[in-house]
Amino acid sequence: MFSHINLREPAMRRYKRLLIVALFLAVLFAVFQISGLRGHFNLAFLHQQIVDNKISGLLIFVLLFCLGNLIQVPGWIFLAAAVLALGKSWGGLATYIAAIISCVFTFLTIRFVGGDAIRELNNRYALRLLRSLDAYPIKSVALLRVLFQTVPALNYALALSGVKFYKYLIGTILGLPLPIMLYCIFFDYIGKVLHVS
């Protein structure tokens, strides 16, 4: 009986930090949902903030992007708001800078809460992914950014993977321009078709 308990104890310890991260994110999401703050994470609000005042609007935009990334708000909403308010060039640049800041903020927050919890899992799929990430960290992060941009789940996984921060940052900087540029062209086209300014 005691040996059975002892065998399960390390497994529970391995999952403890992941559970803490999940609880942290659930509480954060609930606070934003119950307080009504999540209602500000929409295209119209973000667009209006930027249009009303370029400087403070952009600061609010960056802040909301950082918080939105933690509570599962899709990054395309921020990009669309910036492109429709500032045009594809300036909107794309504003989004690129905000996306990097947001990814860094999410990385540091989740790393602080959960450390490198994924490395503690005894799962062959996780270990295989970590080997690939360890072998080519910058290339892997850059490719993941091209494919998934600022998807919150990707940010959580990379933060918990134990990848070095500077490699994460370089991969993020290299991987985001292409998808942001393509989305900028798309949203600029949509804005012209719908006559949104």
mmCIF file of C-alpha atoms in Angstrom:
data_model
loop_
_atom_site.group_PDB
_atom_site.id
_atom_site.type_symbol
_atom_site.label_atom_id
_atom_site.label_comp_id
_atom_site.label_asym_id
_atom_site.label_seq_id
_atom_site.Cartn_x
_atom_site.Cartn_y
_atom_site.Cartn_z
ATOM 1 C CA MET A 1 0.000 0.000 0.000
ATOM 2 C CA PHE A 2 2.745 2.461 0.974
ATOM 3 C CA SER A 3 4.844 1.576 -2.080
ATOM 4 C CA HIS A 4 1.791 2.257 -4.275
ATOM 5 C CA ILE A 5 1.433 5.728 -2.738
ATOM 6 C CA ASN A 6 5.151 6.406 -3.153
ATOM 7 C CA LEU A 7 5.011 5.496 -6.850
ATOM 8 C CA ARG A 8 2.166 7.915 -7.468
ATOM 9 C CA GLU A 9 3.706 10.784 -5.515
ATOM 10 C CA PRO A 10 6.414 11.693 -8.072
ATOM 11 C CA ALA A 11 3.805 11.624 -10.850
ATOM 12 C CA MET A 12 1.648 14.065 -8.883
ATOM 13 C CA ARG A 13 4.676 16.287 -8.361
ATOM 14 C CA ARG A 14 5.359 16.251 -12.114
ATOM 15 C CA TYR A 15 1.875 17.538 -12.866
ATOM 16 C CA LYS A 16 1.691 19.995 -9.965
ATOM 17 C CA ARG A 17 3.197 22.946 -11.840
ATOM 18 C CA LEU A 18 1.016 22.308 -14.882
ATOM 19 C CA LEU A 19 -2.040 22.300 -12.634
ATOM 20 C CA ILE A 20 -0.897 25.556 -11.025
ATOM 21 C CA VAL A 21 -0.574 27.152 -14.482
ATOM 22 C CA ALA A 22 -4.030 25.875 -15.496
ATOM 23 C CA LEU A 23 -5.532 27.228 -12.263
ATOM 24 C CA PHE A 24 -3.781 30.587 -12.713
ATOM 25 C CA LEU A 25 -5.117 30.934 -16.270
ATOM 26 C CA ALA A 26 -8.627 29.834 -15.256
ATOM 27 C CA VAL A 27 -8.752 32.406 -12.425
ATOM 28 C CA LEU A 28 -7.413 35.128 -14.716
ATOM 29 C CA PHE A 29 -9.992 34.266 -17.399
ATOM 30 C CA ALA A 30 -12.807 34.240 -14.800
ATOM 31 C CA VAL A 31 -11.762 37.648 -13.422
ATOM 32 C CA PHE A 32 -11.799 39.190 -16.894
ATOM 33 C CA GLN A 33 -15.095 37.495 -17.785
ATOM 34 C CA ILE A 34 -16.950 38.362 -14.558
ATOM 35 C CA SER A 35 -15.629 41.944 -14.399
ATOM 36 C CA GLY A 36 -16.699 42.591 -17.987
ATOM 37 C CA LEU A 37 -13.163 43.542 -19.035
ATOM 38 C CA ARG A 38 -13.123 40.787 -21.642
ATOM 39 C CA GLY A 39 -15.748 42.801 -23.543
ATOM 40 C CA HIS A 40 -13.042 45.321 -24.449
ATOM 41 C CA PHE A 41 -11.185 42.692 -26.461
ATOM 42 C CA ASN A 42 -13.068 43.277 -29.673
ATOM 43 C CA LEU A 43 -12.313 44.779 -33.044
ATOM 44 C CA ALA A 44 -14.511 47.871 -32.658
ATOM 45 C CA PHE A 45 -13.095 48.881 -29.245
ATOM 46 C CA LEU A 46 -9.468 48.342 -30.247
ATOM 47 C CA HIS A 47 -9.950 50.180 -33.550
ATOM 48 C CA GLN A 48 -11.601 53.143 -31.787
ATOM 49 C CA GLN A 49 -8.812 53.382 -29.189
ATOM 50 C CA ILE A 50 -6.205 53.744 -31.919
ATOM 51 C CA VAL A 51 -8.301 56.180 -33.994
ATOM 52 C CA ASP A 52 -9.141 58.436 -31.027
ATOM 53 C CA ASN A 53 -5.567 58.993 -29.898
ATOM 54 C CA LYS A 54 -2.574 57.484 -31.648
ATOM 55 C CA ILE A 55 -0.166 57.533 -28.671
ATOM 56 C CA SER A 56 -2.362 56.511 -25.732
ATOM 57 C CA GLY A 57 -4.451 54.332 -28.065
ATOM 58 C CA LEU A 58 -1.358 52.387 -29.090
ATOM 59 C CA LEU A 59 -0.275 51.986 -25.456
ATOM 60 C CA ILE A 60 -3.733 50.632 -24.588
ATOM 61 C CA PHE A 61 -3.487 48.412 -27.679
ATOM 62 C CA VAL A 62 -0.173 46.919 -26.489
ATOM 63 C CA LEU A 63 -1.478 46.441 -22.933
ATOM 64 C CA LEU A 64 -4.650 44.719 -24.153
ATOM 65 C CA PHE A 65 -2.614 42.546 -26.537
ATOM 66 C CA CYS A 66 -0.461 41.395 -23.590
ATOM 67 C CA LEU A 67 -3.460 40.624 -21.405
ATOM 68 C CA GLY A 68 -5.450 39.170 -24.303
ATOM 69 C CA ASN A 69 -2.674 36.721 -25.060
ATOM 70 C CA LEU A 70 -2.955 35.354 -21.533
ATOM 71 C CA ILE A 71 -6.756 34.916 -21.679
ATOM 72 C CA GLN A 72 -7.026 33.290 -25.115
ATOM 73 C CA VAL A 73 -7.983 36.305 -27.269
ATOM 74 C CA PRO A 74 -6.931 35.624 -30.891
ATOM 75 C CA GLY A 75 -4.127 37.860 -32.154
ATOM 76 C CA TRP A 76 -5.836 38.559 -35.495
ATOM 77 C CA ILE A 77 -8.321 40.862 -33.712
ATOM 78 C CA PHE A 78 -5.474 43.156 -32.702
ATOM 79 C CA LEU A 79 -3.905 43.023 -36.144
ATOM 80 C CA ALA A 80 -7.195 43.806 -37.884
ATOM 81 C CA ALA A 81 -7.849 46.766 -35.567
ATOM 82 C CA ALA A 82 -4.380 48.217 -36.167
ATOM 83 C CA VAL A 83 -4.477 47.736 -39.951
ATOM 84 C CA LEU A 84 -7.963 49.246 -40.266
ATOM 85 C CA ALA A 85 -6.951 52.235 -38.109
ATOM 86 C CA LEU A 86 -3.401 52.858 -39.360
ATOM 87 C CA GLY A 87 -3.154 51.153 -42.746
ATOM 88 C CA LYS A 88 -1.245 48.021 -43.630
ATOM 89 C CA SER A 89 2.285 49.418 -43.163
ATOM 90 C CA TRP A 90 1.936 51.281 -39.867
ATOM 91 C CA GLY A 91 -0.716 48.880 -38.586
ATOM 92 C CA GLY A 92 1.537 45.942 -39.388
ATOM 93 C CA LEU A 93 4.512 47.548 -37.668
ATOM 94 C CA ALA A 94 2.422 48.422 -34.578
ATOM 95 C CA THR A 95 1.103 44.866 -34.424
ATOM 96 C CA TYR A 96 4.556 43.344 -34.915
ATOM 97 C CA ILE A 97 5.969 45.334 -31.986
ATOM 98 C CA ALA A 98 2.891 44.675 -29.819
ATOM 99 C CA ALA A 99 2.966 40.960 -30.691
ATOM 100 C CA ILE A 100 6.610 40.632 -29.637
ATOM 101 C CA ILE A 101 5.940 42.470 -26.358
ATOM 102 C CA SER A 102 2.866 40.307 -25.793
ATOM 103 C CA CYS A 103 4.750 37.064 -26.455
ATOM 104 C CA VAL A 104 7.540 38.147 -24.102
ATOM 105 C CA PHE A 105 5.014 39.100 -21.411
ATOM 106 C CA THR A 106 3.219 35.749 -21.718
ATOM 107 C CA PHE A 107 6.498 33.823 -21.730
ATOM 108 C CA LEU A 108 7.816 35.513 -18.596
ATOM 109 C CA THR A 109 4.501 35.240 -16.744
ATOM 110 C CA ILE A 110 3.934 31.557 -17.524
ATOM 111 C CA ARG A 111 7.606 30.680 -16.946
ATOM 112 C CA PHE A 112 7.387 32.398 -13.527
ATOM 113 C CA VAL A 113 4.237 30.458 -12.607
ATOM 114 C CA GLY A 114 5.089 27.064 -14.116
ATOM 115 C CA GLY A 115 8.828 26.947 -14.705
ATOM 116 C CA ASP A 116 9.791 24.266 -17.215
ATOM 117 C CA ALA A 117 6.960 21.915 -16.218
ATOM 118 C CA ILE A 118 6.773 20.163 -19.601
ATOM 119 C CA ARG A 119 10.307 18.815 -19.081
ATOM 120 C CA GLU A 120 9.093 16.965 -16.001
ATOM 121 C CA LEU A 121 6.487 14.980 -17.935
ATOM 122 C CA ASN A 122 7.272 11.378 -18.662
ATOM 123 C CA ASN A 123 5.591 11.346 -22.060
ATOM 124 C CA ARG A 124 7.282 10.130 -25.224
ATOM 125 C CA TYR A 125 5.534 12.699 -27.477
ATOM 126 C CA ALA A 126 6.527 15.574 -25.203
ATOM 127 C CA LEU A 127 10.093 14.264 -25.019
ATOM 128 C CA ARG A 128 10.302 13.937 -28.819
ATOM 129 C CA LEU A 129 9.093 17.526 -29.287
ATOM 130 C CA LEU A 130 11.528 18.770 -26.660
ATOM 131 C CA ARG A 131 14.435 17.008 -28.390
ATOM 132 C CA SER A 132 13.573 18.825 -31.620
ATOM 133 C CA LEU A 133 13.222 22.116 -29.778
ATOM 134 C CA ASP A 134 16.547 21.571 -27.992
ATOM 135 C CA ALA A 135 18.358 20.695 -31.229
ATOM 136 C CA TYR A 136 17.078 23.724 -33.193
ATOM 137 C CA PRO A 137 15.484 26.154 -30.728
ATOM 138 C CA ILE A 138 15.509 29.353 -32.806
ATOM 139 C CA LYS A 139 14.501 27.593 -36.016
ATOM 140 C CA SER A 140 11.738 25.664 -34.204
ATOM 141 C CA VAL A 141 10.289 28.765 -32.525
ATOM 142 C CA ALA A 142 10.452 30.732 -35.807
ATOM 143 C CA LEU A 143 8.652 27.962 -37.711
ATOM 144 C CA LEU A 144 6.008 27.658 -34.995
ATOM 145 C CA ARG A 145 5.460 31.437 -35.186
ATOM 146 C CA VAL A 146 5.011 31.286 -38.967
ATOM 147 C CA LEU A 147 2.427 28.527 -38.545
ATOM 148 C CA PHE A 148 0.628 29.624 -35.360
ATOM 149 C CA GLN A 149 1.655 33.294 -34.849
ATOM 150 C CA THR A 150 0.765 34.416 -31.303
ATOM 151 C CA VAL A 151 -1.650 31.605 -30.424
ATOM 152 C CA PRO A 152 -1.789 31.640 -26.606
ATOM 153 C CA ALA A 153 -1.457 27.843 -26.253
ATOM 154 C CA LEU A 154 1.815 27.984 -28.216
ATOM 155 C CA ASN A 155 3.128 30.706 -25.899
ATOM 156 C CA TYR A 156 2.233 28.630 -22.835
ATOM 157 C CA ALA A 157 3.889 25.499 -24.236
ATOM 158 C CA LEU A 158 7.085 27.305 -25.214
ATOM 159 C CA ALA A 159 7.285 29.033 -21.830
ATOM 160 C CA LEU A 160 6.916 25.678 -20.040
ATOM 161 C CA SER A 161 9.331 23.889 -22.376
ATOM 162 C CA GLY A 162 12.483 25.250 -20.772
ATOM 163 C CA VAL A 163 13.679 26.896 -23.998
ATOM 164 C CA LYS A 164 16.114 29.731 -23.259
ATOM 165 C CA PHE A 165 14.446 33.153 -23.273
ATOM 166 C CA TYR A 166 16.819 34.763 -25.764
ATOM 167 C CA LYS A 167 16.334 31.885 -28.237
ATOM 168 C CA TYR A 168 12.571 32.188 -27.806
ATOM 169 C CA LEU A 169 12.812 35.931 -28.447
ATOM 170 C CA ILE A 170 14.990 35.584 -31.571
ATOM 171 C CA GLY A 171 12.716 32.861 -32.972
ATOM 172 C CA THR A 172 9.672 35.042 -32.295
ATOM 173 C CA ILE A 173 11.260 38.092 -33.946
ATOM 174 C CA LEU A 174 12.181 36.037 -37.025
ATOM 175 C CA GLY A 175 8.942 34.074 -37.293
ATOM 176 C CA LEU A 176 6.285 36.774 -36.961
ATOM 177 C CA PRO A 177 6.939 39.107 -39.944
ATOM 178 C CA LEU A 178 5.711 36.791 -42.724
ATOM 179 C CA PRO A 179 2.304 35.894 -41.245
ATOM 180 C CA ILE A 180 1.745 39.477 -40.052
ATOM 181 C CA MET A 181 2.531 40.790 -43.540
ATOM 182 C CA LEU A 182 0.079 38.339 -45.138
ATOM 183 C CA TYR A 183 -2.657 39.213 -42.636
ATOM 184 C CA CYS A 184 -1.977 42.930 -43.205
ATOM 185 C CA ILE A 185 -2.577 42.558 -46.927
ATOM 186 C CA PHE A 186 -5.760 40.587 -46.258
ATOM 187 C CA PHE A 187 -7.217 43.010 -43.680
ATOM 188 C CA ASP A 188 -6.235 46.036 -45.752
ATOM 189 C CA TYR A 189 -8.117 44.523 -48.698
ATOM 190 C CA ILE A 190 -11.151 43.775 -46.506
ATOM 191 C CA GLY A 191 -11.057 47.339 -45.121
ATOM 192 C CA LYS A 192 -11.059 48.802 -48.638
ATOM 193 C CA VAL A 193 -13.891 46.529 -49.779
ATOM 194 C CA LEU A 194 -15.979 47.450 -46.723
ATOM 195 C CA HIS A 195 -14.845 51.100 -46.753
ATOM 196 C CA VAL A 196 -13.653 50.944 -43.141
ATOM 197 C CA SER A 197 -11.411 53.805 -42.082
#
